[in-house]
PDB file of C-alpha atoms in Angstrom:
ATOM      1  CA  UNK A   1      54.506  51.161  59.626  1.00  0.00           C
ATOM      2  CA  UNK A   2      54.707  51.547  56.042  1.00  0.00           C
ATOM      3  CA  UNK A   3      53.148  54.834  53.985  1.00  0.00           C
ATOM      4  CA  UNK A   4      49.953  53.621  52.187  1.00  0.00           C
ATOM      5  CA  UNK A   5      49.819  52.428  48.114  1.00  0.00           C
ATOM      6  CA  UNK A   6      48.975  55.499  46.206  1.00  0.00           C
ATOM      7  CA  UNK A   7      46.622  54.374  43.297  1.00  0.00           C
ATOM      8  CA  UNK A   8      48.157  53.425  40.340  1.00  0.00           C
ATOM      9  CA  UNK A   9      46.717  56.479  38.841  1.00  0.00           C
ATOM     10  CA  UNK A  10      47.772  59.015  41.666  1.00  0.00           C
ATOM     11  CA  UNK A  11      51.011  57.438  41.531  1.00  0.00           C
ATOM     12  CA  UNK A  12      51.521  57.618  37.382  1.00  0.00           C
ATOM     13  CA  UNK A  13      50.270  61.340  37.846  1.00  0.00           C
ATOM     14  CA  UNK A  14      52.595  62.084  40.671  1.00  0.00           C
ATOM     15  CA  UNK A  15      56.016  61.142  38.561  1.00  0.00           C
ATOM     16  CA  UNK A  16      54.846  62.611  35.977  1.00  0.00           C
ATOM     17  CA  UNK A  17      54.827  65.942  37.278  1.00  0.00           C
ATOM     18  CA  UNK A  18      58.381  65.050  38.942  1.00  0.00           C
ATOM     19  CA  UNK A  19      59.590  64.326  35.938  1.00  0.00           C
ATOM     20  CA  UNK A  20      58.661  67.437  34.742  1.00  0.00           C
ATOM     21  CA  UNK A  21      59.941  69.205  37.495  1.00  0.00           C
ATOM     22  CA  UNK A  22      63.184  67.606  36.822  1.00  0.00           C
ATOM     23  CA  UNK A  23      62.979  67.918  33.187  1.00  0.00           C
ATOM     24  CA  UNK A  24      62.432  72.031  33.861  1.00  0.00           C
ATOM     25  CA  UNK A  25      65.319  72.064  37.025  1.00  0.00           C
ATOM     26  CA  UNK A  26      62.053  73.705  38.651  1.00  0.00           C
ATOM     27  CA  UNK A  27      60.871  72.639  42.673  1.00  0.00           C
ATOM     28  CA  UNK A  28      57.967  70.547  42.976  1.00  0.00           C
ATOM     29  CA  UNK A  29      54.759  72.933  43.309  1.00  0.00           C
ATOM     30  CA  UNK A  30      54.262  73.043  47.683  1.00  0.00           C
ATOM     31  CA  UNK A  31      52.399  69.897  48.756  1.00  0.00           C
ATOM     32  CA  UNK A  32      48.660  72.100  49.291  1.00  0.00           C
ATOM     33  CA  UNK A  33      49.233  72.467  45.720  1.00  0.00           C
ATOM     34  CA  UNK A  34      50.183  69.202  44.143  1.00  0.00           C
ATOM     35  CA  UNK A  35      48.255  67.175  46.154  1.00  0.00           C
ATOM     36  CA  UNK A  36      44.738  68.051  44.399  1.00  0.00           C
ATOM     37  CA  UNK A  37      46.743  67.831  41.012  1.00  0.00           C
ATOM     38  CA  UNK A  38      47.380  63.937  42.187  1.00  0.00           C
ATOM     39  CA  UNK A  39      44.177  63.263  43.354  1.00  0.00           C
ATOM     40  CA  UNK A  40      45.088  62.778  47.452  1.00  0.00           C
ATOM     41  CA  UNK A  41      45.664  64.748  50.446  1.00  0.00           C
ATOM     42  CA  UNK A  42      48.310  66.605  51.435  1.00  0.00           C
ATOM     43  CA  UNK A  43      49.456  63.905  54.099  1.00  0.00           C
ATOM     44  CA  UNK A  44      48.931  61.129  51.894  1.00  0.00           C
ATOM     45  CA  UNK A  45      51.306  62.997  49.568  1.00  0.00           C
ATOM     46  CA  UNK A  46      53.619  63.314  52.279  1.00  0.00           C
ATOM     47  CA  UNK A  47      53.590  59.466  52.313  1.00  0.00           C
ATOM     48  CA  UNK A  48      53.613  58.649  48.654  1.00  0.00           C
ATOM     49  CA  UNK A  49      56.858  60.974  48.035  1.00  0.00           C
ATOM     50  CA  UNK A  50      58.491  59.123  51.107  1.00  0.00           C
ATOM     51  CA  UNK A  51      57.876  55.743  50.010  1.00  0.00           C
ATOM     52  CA  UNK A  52      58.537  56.695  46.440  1.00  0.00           C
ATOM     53  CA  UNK A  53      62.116  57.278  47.905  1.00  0.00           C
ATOM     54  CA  UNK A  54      62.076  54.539  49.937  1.00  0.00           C
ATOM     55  CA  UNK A  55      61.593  52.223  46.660  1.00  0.00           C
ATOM     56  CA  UNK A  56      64.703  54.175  44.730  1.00  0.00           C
ATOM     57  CA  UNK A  57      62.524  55.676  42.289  1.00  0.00           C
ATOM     58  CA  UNK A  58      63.242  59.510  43.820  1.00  0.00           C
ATOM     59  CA  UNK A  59      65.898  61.214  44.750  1.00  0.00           C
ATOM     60  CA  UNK A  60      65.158  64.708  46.017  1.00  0.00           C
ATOM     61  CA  UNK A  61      66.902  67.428  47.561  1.00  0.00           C
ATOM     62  CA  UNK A  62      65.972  70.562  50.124  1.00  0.00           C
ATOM     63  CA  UNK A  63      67.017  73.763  48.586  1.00  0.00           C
ATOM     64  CA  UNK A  64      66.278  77.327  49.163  1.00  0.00           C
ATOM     65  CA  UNK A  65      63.954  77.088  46.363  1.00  0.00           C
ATOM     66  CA  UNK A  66      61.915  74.262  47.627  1.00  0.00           C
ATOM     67  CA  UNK A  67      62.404  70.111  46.967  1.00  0.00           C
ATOM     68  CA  UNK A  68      64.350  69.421  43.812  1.00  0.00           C
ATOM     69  CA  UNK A  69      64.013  66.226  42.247  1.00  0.00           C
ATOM     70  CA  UNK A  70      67.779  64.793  41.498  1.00  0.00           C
ATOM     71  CA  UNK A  71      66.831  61.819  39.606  1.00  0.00           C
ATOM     72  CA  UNK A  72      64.033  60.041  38.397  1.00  0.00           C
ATOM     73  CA  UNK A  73      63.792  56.180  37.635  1.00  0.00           C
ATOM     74  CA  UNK A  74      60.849  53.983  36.544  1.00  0.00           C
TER      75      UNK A  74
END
């Protein structure tokens, strides 16, 4: 079964702050966090970030800091 469409909105707003992120070598903020700053829940976040790597526009990394965005494509 495949993660639900975010928005077109939630999903602009939600590589936008990535691309911060990356921009800054910073972790994305933890998901209870970001997902009011997207406009979803924290389980539909869960699902937009895995289909947004699912589609190649994400690559993102575990680290001791928290999940690092590699790259970013549009």
């Amino acid at each position: 079964m495949n993660p639900p469409h975010p928005s077109a909105a939630n999903r602009e707003r939600l590589l936008t702050i990535m691309a911060v992120c990356h921009r800054l070598r910073q972790p994305l903020p933890p998901r209870t966090r970001l997902a009011p700053l997207v406009g979803c829940t924290s389980r539909q976040l869960h699902r937009y970030i895995e289909r947004l790597k699912a589609e190649g526009l994400v690559a993102l990394e575990r680290s001791g800091r928290g999940l690092l965005v590699q790259e970013i494509g549009r």
